[in-house]
Coordinates of C-alpha atoms in Angstrom, one line a residue:
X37 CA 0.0 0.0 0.0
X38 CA 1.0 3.4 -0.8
X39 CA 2.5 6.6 1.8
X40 CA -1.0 8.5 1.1
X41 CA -3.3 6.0 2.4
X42 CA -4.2 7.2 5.5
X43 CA -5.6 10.4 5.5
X44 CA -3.6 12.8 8.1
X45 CA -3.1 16.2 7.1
X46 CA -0.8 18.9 7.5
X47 CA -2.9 20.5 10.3
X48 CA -4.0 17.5 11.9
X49 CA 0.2 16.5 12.3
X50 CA 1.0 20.1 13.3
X51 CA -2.0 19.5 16.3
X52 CA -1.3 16.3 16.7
X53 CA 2.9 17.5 17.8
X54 CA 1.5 21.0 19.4
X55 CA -1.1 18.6 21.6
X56 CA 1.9 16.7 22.4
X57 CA 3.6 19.8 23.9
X58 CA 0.3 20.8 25.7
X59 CA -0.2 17.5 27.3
X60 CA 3.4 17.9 28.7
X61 CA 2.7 21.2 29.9
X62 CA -0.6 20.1 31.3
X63 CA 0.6 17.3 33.4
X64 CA 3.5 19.3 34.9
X65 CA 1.9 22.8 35.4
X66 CA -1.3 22.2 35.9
X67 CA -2.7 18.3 37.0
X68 CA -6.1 19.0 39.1
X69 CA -7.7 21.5 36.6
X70 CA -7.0 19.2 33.5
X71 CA -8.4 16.3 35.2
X72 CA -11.2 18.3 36.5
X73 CA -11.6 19.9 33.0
X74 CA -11.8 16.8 31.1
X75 CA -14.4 15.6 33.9
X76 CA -16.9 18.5 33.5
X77 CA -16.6 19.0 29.3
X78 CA -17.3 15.4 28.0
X79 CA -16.1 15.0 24.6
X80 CA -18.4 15.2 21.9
X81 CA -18.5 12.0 18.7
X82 CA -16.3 14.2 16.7
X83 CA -13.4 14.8 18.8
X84 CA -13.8 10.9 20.0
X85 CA -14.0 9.5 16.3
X86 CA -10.7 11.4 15.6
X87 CA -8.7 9.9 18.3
X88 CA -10.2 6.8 17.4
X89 CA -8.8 7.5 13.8
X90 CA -5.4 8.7 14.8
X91 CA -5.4 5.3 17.3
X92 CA -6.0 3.3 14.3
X93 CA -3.4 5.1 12.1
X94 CA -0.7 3.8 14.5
X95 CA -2.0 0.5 14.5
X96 CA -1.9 0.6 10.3
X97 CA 1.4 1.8 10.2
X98 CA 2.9 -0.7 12.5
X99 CA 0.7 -3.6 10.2
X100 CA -1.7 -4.3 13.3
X101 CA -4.3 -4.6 10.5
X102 CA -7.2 -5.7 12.3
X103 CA -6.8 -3.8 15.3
X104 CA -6.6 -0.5 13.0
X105 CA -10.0 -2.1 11.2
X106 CA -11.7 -2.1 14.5
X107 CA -10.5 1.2 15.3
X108 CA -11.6 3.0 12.1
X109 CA -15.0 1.1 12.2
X110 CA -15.4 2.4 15.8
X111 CA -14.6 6.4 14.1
X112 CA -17.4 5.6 11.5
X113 CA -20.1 4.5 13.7
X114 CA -19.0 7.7 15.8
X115 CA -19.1 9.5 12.2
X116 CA -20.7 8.0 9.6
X117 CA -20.5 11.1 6.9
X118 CA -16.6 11.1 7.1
X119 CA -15.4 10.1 3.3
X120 CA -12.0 9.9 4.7
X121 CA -12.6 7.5 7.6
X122 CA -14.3 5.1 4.8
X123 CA -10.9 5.5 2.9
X124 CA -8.9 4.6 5.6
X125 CA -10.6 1.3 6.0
X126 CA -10.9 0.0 2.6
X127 CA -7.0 0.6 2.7
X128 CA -6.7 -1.5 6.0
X129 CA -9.0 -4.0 4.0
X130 CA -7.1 -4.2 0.6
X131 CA -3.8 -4.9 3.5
X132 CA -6.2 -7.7 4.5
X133 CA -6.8 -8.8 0.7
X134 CA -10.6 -8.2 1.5
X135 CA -11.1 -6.3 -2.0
X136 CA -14.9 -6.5 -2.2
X137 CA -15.2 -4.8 1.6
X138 CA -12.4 -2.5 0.2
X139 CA -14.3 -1.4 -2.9
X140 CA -17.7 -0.8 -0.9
X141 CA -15.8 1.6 0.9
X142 CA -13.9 3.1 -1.4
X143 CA -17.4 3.8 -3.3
X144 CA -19.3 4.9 -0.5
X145 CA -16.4 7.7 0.4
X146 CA -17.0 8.5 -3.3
X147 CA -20.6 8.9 -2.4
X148 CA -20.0 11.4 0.2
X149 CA -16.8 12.8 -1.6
X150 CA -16.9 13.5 -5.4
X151 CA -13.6 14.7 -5.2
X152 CA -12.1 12.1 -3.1
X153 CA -9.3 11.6 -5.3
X154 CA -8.2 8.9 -3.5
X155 CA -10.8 7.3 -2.9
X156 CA -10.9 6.3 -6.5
X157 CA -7.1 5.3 -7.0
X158 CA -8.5 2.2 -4.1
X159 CA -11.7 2.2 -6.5
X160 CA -9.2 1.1 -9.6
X161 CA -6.8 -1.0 -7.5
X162 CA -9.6 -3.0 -6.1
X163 CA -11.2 -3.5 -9.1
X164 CA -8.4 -4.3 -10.8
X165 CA -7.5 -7.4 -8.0
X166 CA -11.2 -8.7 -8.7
X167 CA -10.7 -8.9 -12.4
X168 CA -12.9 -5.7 -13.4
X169 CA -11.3 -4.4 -16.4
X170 CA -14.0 -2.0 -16.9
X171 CA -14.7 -0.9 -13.4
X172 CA -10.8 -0.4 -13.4
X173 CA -10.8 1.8 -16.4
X174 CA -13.5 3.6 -15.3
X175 CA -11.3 4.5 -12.2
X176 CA -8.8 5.7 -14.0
X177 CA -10.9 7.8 -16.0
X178 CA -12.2 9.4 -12.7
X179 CA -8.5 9.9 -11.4
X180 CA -6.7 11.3 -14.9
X181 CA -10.1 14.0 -14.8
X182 CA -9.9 14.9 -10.7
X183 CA -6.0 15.4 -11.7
X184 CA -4.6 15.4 -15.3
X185 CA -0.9 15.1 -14.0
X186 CA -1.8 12.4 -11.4
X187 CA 0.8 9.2 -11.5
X188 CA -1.2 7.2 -9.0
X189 CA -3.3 4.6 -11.5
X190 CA -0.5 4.8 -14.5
X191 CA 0.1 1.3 -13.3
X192 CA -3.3 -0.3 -12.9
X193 CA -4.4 1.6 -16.2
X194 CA -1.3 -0.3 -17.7
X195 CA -2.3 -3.6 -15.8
X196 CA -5.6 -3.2 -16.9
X197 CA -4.9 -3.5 -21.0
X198 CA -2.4 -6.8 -20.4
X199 CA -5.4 -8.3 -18.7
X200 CA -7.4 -7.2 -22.1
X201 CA -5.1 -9.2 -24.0
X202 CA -4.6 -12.3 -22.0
X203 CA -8.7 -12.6 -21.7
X204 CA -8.8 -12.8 -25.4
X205 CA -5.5 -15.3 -25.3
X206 CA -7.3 -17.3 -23.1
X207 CA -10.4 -17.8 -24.4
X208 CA -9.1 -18.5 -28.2
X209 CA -6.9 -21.8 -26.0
X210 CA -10.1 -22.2 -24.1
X211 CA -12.3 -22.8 -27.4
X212 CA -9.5 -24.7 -29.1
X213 CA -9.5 -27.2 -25.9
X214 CA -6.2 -26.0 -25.1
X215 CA -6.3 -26.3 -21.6
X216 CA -2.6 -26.7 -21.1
X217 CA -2.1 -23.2 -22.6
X218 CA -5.4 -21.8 -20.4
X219 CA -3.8 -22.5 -17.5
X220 CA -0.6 -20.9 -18.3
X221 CA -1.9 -17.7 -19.3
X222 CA -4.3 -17.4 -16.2
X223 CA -1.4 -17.4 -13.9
X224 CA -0.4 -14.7 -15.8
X225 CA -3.9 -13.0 -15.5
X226 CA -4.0 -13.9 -11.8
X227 CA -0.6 -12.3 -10.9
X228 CA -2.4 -9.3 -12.0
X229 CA -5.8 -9.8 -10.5
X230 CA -5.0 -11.9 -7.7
X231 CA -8.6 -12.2 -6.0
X232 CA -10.6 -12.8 -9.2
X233 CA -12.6 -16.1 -8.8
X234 CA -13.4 -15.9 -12.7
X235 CA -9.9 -16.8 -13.1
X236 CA -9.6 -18.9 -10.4
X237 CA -12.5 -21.5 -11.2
X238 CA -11.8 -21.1 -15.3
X239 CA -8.3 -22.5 -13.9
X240 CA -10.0 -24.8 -11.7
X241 CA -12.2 -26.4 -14.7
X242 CA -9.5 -26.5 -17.4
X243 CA -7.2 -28.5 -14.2
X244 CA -10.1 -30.8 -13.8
X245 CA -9.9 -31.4 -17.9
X246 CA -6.6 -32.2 -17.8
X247 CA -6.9 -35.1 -14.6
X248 CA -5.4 -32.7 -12.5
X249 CA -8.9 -33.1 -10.2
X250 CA -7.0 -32.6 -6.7
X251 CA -5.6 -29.2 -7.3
X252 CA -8.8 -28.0 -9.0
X253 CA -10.9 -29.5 -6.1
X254 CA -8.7 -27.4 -3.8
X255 CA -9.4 -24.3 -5.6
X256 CA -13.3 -24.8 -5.8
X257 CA -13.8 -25.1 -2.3
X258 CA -11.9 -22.7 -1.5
X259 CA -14.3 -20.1 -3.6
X260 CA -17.1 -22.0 -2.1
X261 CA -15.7 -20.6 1.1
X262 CA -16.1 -17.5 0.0
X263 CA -19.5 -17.9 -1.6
X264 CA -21.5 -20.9 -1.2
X265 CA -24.0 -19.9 -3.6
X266 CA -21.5 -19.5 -6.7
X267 CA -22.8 -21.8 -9.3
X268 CA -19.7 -22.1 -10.9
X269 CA -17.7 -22.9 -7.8
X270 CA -20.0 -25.9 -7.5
X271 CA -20.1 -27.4 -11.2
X272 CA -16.1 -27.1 -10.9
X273 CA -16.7 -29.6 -7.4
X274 CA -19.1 -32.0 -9.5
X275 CA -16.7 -31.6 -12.8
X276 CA -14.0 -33.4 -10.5
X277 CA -16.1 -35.8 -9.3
X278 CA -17.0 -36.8 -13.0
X279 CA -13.6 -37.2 -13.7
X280 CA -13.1 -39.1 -10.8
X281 CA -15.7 -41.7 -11.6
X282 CA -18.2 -40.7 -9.2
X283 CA -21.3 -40.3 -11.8
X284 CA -24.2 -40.0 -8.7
X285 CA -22.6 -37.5 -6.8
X286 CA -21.3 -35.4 -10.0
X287 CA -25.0 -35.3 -11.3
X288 CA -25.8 -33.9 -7.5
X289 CA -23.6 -30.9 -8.0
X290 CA -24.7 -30.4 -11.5
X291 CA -28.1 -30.3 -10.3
X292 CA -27.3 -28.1 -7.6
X293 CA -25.7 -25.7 -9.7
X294 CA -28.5 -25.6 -12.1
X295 CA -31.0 -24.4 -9.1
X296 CA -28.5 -21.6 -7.9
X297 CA -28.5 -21.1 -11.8
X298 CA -31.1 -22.1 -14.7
X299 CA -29.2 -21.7 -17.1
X300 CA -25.7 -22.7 -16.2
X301 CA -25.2 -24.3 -19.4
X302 CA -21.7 -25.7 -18.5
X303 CA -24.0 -27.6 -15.7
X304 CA -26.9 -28.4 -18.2
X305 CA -24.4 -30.0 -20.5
X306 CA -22.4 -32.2 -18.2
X307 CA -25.5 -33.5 -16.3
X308 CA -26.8 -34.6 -19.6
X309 CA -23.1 -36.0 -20.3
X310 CA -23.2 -37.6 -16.8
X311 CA -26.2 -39.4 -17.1
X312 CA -25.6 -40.7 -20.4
X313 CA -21.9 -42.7 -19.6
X314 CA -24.0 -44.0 -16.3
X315 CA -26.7 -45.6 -18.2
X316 CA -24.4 -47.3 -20.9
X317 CA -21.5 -48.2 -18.3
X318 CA -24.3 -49.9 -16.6
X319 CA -25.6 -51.5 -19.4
X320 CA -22.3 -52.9 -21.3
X321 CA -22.3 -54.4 -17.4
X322 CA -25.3 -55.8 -17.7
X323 CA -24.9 -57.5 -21.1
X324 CA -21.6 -58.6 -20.2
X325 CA -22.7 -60.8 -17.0
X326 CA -25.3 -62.3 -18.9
X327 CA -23.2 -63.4 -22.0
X328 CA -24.2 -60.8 -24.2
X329 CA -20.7 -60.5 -25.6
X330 CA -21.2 -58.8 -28.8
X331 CA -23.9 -56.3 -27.5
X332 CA -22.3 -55.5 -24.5
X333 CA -18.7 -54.6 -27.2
X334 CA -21.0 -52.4 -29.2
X335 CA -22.1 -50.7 -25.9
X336 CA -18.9 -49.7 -24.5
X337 CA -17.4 -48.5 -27.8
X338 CA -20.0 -45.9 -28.1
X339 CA -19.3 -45.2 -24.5
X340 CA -15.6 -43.9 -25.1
X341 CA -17.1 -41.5 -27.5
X342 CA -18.8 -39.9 -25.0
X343 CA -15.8 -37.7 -23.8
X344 CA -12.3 -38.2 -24.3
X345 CA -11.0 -36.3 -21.3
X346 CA -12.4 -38.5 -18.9
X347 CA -9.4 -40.8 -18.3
X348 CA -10.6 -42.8 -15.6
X349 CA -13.8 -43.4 -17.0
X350 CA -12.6 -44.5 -20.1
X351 CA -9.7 -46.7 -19.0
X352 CA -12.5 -48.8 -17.4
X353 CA -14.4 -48.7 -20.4
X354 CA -11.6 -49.5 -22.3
X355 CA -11.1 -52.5 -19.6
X356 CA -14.4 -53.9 -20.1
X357 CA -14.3 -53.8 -23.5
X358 CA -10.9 -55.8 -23.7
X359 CA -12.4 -58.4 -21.5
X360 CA -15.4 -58.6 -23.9
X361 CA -12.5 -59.6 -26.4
X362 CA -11.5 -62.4 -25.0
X363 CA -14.8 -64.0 -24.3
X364 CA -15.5 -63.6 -28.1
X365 CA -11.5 -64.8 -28.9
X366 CA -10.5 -61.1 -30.5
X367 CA -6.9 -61.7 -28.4
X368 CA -5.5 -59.0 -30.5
X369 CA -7.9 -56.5 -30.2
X370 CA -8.4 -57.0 -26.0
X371 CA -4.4 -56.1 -26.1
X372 CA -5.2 -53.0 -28.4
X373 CA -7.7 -52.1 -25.8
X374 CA -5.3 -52.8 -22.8
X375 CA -2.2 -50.5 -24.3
X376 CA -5.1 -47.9 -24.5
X377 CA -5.6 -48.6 -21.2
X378 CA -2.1 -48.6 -19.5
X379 CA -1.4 -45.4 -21.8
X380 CA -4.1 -43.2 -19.3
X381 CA -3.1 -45.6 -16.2
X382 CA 0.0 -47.3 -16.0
X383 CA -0.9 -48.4 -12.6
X384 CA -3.6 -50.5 -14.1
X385 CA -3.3 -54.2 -12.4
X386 CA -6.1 -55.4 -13.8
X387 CA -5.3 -54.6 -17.8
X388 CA -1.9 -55.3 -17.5
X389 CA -2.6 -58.9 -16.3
X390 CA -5.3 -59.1 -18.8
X391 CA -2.8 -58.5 -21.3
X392 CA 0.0 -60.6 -20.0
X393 CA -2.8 -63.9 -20.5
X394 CA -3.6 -62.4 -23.7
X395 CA 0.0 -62.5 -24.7
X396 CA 0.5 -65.8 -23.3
X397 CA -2.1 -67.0 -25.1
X398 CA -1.0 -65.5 -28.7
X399 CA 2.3 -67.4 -28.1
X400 CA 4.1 -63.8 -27.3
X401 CA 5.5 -65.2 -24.5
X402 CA 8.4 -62.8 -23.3
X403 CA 6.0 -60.0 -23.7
X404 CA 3.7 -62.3 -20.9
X405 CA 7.0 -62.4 -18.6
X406 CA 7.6 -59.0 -18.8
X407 CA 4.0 -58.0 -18.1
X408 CA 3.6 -60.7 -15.1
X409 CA 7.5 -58.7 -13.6
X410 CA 5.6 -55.6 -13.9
X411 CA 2.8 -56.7 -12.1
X412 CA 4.6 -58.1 -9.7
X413 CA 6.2 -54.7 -9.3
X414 CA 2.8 -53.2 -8.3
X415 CA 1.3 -55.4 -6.4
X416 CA 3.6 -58.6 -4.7
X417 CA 0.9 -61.2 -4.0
X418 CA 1.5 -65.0 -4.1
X419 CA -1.4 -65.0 -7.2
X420 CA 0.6 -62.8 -9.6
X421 CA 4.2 -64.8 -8.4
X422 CA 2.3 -68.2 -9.6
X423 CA 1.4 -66.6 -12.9
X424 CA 5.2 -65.2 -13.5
X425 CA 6.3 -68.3 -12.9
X426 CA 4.0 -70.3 -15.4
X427 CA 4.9 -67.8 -17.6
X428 CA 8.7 -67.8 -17.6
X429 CA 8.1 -72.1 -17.9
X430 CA 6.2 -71.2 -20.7
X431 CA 8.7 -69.3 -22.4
X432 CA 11.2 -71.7 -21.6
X433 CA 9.2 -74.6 -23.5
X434 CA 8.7 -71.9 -26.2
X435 CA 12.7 -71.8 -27.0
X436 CA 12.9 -75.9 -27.3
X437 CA 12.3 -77.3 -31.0
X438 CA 8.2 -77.7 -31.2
X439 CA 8.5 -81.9 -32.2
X440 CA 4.8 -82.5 -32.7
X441 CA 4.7 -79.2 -35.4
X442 CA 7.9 -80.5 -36.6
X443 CA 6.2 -83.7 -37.5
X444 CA 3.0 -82.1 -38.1
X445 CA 0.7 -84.0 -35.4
X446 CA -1.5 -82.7 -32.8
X447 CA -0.2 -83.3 -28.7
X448 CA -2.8 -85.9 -28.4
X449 CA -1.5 -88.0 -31.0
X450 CA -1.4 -91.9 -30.8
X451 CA 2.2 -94.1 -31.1
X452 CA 0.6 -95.7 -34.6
X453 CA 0.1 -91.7 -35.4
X454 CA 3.4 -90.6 -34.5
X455 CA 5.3 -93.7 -36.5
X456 CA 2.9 -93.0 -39.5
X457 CA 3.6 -89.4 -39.3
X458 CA 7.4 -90.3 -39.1
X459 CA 7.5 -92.6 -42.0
X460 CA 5.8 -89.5 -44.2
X461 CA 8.1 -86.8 -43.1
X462 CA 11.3 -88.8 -42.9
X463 CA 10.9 -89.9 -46.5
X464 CA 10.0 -86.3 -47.7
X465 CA 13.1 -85.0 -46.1
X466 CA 15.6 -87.7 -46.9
X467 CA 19.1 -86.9 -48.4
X468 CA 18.9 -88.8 -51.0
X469 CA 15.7 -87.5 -52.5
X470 CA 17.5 -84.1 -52.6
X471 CA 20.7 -85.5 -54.2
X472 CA 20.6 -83.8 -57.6
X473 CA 19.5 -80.4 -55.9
X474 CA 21.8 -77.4 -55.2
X475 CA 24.0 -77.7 -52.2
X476 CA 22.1 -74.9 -49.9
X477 CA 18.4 -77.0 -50.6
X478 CA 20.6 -80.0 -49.9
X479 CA 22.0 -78.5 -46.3
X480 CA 18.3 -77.2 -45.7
X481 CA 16.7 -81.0 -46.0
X482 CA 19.6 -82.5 -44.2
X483 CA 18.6 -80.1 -41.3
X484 CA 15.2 -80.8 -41.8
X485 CA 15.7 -85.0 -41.6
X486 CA 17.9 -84.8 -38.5
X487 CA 15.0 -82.8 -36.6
X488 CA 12.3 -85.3 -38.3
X489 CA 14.6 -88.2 -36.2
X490 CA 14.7 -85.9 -33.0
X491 CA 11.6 -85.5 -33.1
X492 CA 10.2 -89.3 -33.7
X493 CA 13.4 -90.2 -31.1
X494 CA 11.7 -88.2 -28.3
X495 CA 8.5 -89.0 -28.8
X496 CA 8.3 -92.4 -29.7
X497 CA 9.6 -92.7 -26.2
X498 CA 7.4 -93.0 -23.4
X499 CA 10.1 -91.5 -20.5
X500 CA 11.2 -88.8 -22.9
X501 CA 8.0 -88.0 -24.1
X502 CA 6.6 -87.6 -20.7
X503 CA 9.4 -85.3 -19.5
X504 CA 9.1 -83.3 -22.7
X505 CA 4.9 -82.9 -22.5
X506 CA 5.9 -81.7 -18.8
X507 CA 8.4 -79.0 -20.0
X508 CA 11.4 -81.0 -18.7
X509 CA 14.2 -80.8 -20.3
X510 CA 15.8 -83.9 -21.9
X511 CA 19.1 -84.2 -21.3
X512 CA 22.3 -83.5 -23.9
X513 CA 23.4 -86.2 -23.7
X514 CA 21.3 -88.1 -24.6
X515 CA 21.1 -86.0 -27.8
X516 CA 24.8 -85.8 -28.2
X517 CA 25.3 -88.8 -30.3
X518 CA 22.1 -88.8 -32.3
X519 CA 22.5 -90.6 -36.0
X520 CA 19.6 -89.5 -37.7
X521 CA 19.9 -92.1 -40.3
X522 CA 20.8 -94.9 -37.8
X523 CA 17.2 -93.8 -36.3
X524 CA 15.6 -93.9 -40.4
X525 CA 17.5 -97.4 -41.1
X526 CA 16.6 -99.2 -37.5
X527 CA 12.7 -97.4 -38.0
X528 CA 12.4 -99.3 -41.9
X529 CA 14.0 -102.3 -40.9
X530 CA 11.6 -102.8 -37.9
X531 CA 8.6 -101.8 -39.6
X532 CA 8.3 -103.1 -42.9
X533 CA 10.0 -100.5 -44.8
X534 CA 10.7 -102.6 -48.3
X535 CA 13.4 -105.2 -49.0
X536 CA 16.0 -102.9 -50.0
X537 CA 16.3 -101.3 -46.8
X538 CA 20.1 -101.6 -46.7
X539 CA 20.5 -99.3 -49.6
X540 CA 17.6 -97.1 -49.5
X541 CA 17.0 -96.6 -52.8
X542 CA 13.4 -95.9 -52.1
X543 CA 11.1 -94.8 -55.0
X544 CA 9.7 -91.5 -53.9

């Protein structure tokens, strides 16, 4: 606050010293009288509002703010048609960042004071901290006319044309959905209107858009503090509980909002918005627990077009939808849906083991491992440790050589089915049917026969077959010294492969 806020003249200090002197005098020369004097004249409201004044321009100037507020509204009551006891307090109030009081009184010393000249630079400063360009410029005005050469508003007057510009920065961001760049240039705006709760709950809402729902829940209230009837205060408190997932209660502020104010249309809008994700979140449920796959898919995807902002809506919509997936067997679409999921929450358990059984069930097995370690991660329970596990054993089996594909038989397969599908493969891969071919094809089926005996060596054998079905794995050595055609010539010879077994000159 300026040196001219309170209002002592030159006379009134020049009074104020010679009463000094007198009181000196008084005590020293002459004790009874004074006493006796100040017994039989009482003073009259006047004299006792100025000394109530000059008691609460002590307590200003050493920043006792609220005693010096007491003081000055003890001198008003005492003299209510005083312009400058008025603009002594709405300068104790703007100390006490209570604008509105400030600019009441400020006005109403203006009401008794035309000329008050500084009655309107408080006028243009409060207005100015409450976001009133115009009332601001008006001020000014009123200042620049009392006193052409007057410096007092040059920086409100100033302040007051940034605050032009930024409103019309902020609302192009604002109707691009720009949030990100609304909130930025608000600060700005509320560094030079601090107490402006326009600002304050535009910031609030565009936080809320941006999942930022804590700090713009924190400024709400706190306007709501301040006026429990503001209807914007209140949509800002149900917009966060939208965005928190908390449909019934959002509606409830909405409606709230709408009675303060008919035609809020922010409110009208996002009850309407509110109401519609409940029902059809509600119903995808419902068509999901009874089996109505299909129905329940086309349900939530016309749900996420509801509104994109709502992350934590839309992650569980996005959740349900994934799950409806894997009922119908769309594995790769139910992982679309959880990446979209664990790109608004990472934190998501649920998706990302939803995914990890999707991807272990698409055969992406180290993509299920590294899921099942994240999970872990999160949330270390002896449920998620048994998954990891099956998981890494089920990327282990992945690495060994597949010998029922290699052989082209299903798991299930009988001993007749195996030898038969042997006999087939062995004789389709077999050196010397590739003889006259070039020497890469003739490496290739070489490689091919040797894992076509492998194969029929494993699983012709009950003990290795067993410990291979189990994931166990069979031992080197036992592999070490394999002879693929030792295996082809001992197979023909003990079942009926053709009298000229020896040579294998077989007619292919």
């Amino acid at each position: 606050m300026d040196d001219e806020v309170i209002e002592i003249s030159d006379s009134e200090r020049e009074e104020t010293s010679s009463n000094s002197e007198m009181d000196v005098e008084i005590t020293t020369e002459q004790p009874a009288i004074d006493v006796k004097a100040e017994q039989i004249v009482p003073k009259d409201a006047a004299t006792i509002a100025e000394e109530k004044k000059k008691l609460g321009n002590d307590q200003y100037k050493a920043q006792n703010y609220q005693n010096a507020l007491k003081l000055y509204t003890d001198a008003i009551s005492l003299c209510p048609d005083s312009a400058a006891y008025y603009g002594n307090r709405a300068a104790c109030y703007m100390m006490l960042l209570n604008y509105n009081s400030a600019l009441t009184d400020a006005r109403h010393a203006i009401r008794i004071d035309p000329g008050f000249e500084k009655a309107y630079v408080r006028v243009a400063k409060c207005c100015l901290a409450l976001g009133d360009i115009i009332g601001t410029e008006q001020a000014v005005k009123m200042v620049n006319e009392l006193n052409s050469l007057s410096t007092a508003v040059a920086a409100e007057q100033t302040a007051a044309q940034k605050l032009r510009q930024l409103e019309a920065t902020i609302q192009a961001n604002y109707d691009s959905k720009s949030y990100r760049n609304v909130v930025f240039y608000l600060d700005s705006a509320l560094k030079l209107a601090p107490a402006c709760l326009k600002y304050r709950l535009l910031k609030a809402e565009c936080l809320a858009f941006l999942g930022r729902c804590d700090e713009a829940l924190d400024i709400a209230v706190g306007v709501m503090k301040l006026d429990t009837t503001s209807a914007d205060a209140i949509y800002v408190r149900g917009l966060c509980l939208y965005y928190t997932d908390n449909l019934d209660k959002g509606i409830i502020h909405f409606e709230r909002a709408l009675t303060l104010d008919p035609d809020h249309y922010k409110s009208k809008q996002m009850r309407s918005k509110c109401k519609q994700l409940k029902e059809m979140k509600e119903n995808g449920n419902m068509l999901f627990k009874s089996g109505r796959y299909r129905e329940a898919h086309v349900i939530y995807t016309d749900a996420l077009k509801i509104d994109e902002h709502n992350k934590d809506i839309n992650s569980k919509l996005l959740y349900n939808r994934a799950l409806v997936n894997t009922r119908i067997g769309n594995l790769r679409e139910a992982v679309a849906d959880c990446n979209r999921v664990l790109e608004l929450n990472s934190q998501y358990l649920k998706a990302l083991l939803l995914r990890a059984r999707c991807y272990n069930d698409l055969e992406k097995f180290e993509e299920s491992v590294a899921d099942y370690e994240t999970a872990l991660q999160l949330e270390k329970t002896p449920e998620i440790k048994r998954m990891l596990r099956e998981a890494k054993f089920a990327l282990k089996k992945s690495k060994r050589k597949d010998y029922y594909k290699i052989l082209g038989i299903g798991r299930n397969s009988t001993d007749d089915e195996i030898k038969k599908a042997y006999r087939k493969k062995a004789l389709v891969h077999h050196p010397d049917r590739h003889a006259n071919s070039s020497a890469e094809e003739r490496k290739e089926e070489e490689l091919k026969f040797k894992e076509v005996g492998e194969a029929y060596a494993i699983l012709s054998d009950a003990r290795k077959k067993s410990r291979y079905d189990s994931g166990q794995d069979i031992e080197e050595q036992e592999q070490a010294d394999f002879d693929p055609n030792q295996m082809f010539r001992s197979f023909f010879q003990f079942n009926g492969g053709g009298r000229n077994n020896s040579s294998f000159n077989f007619e292919f």
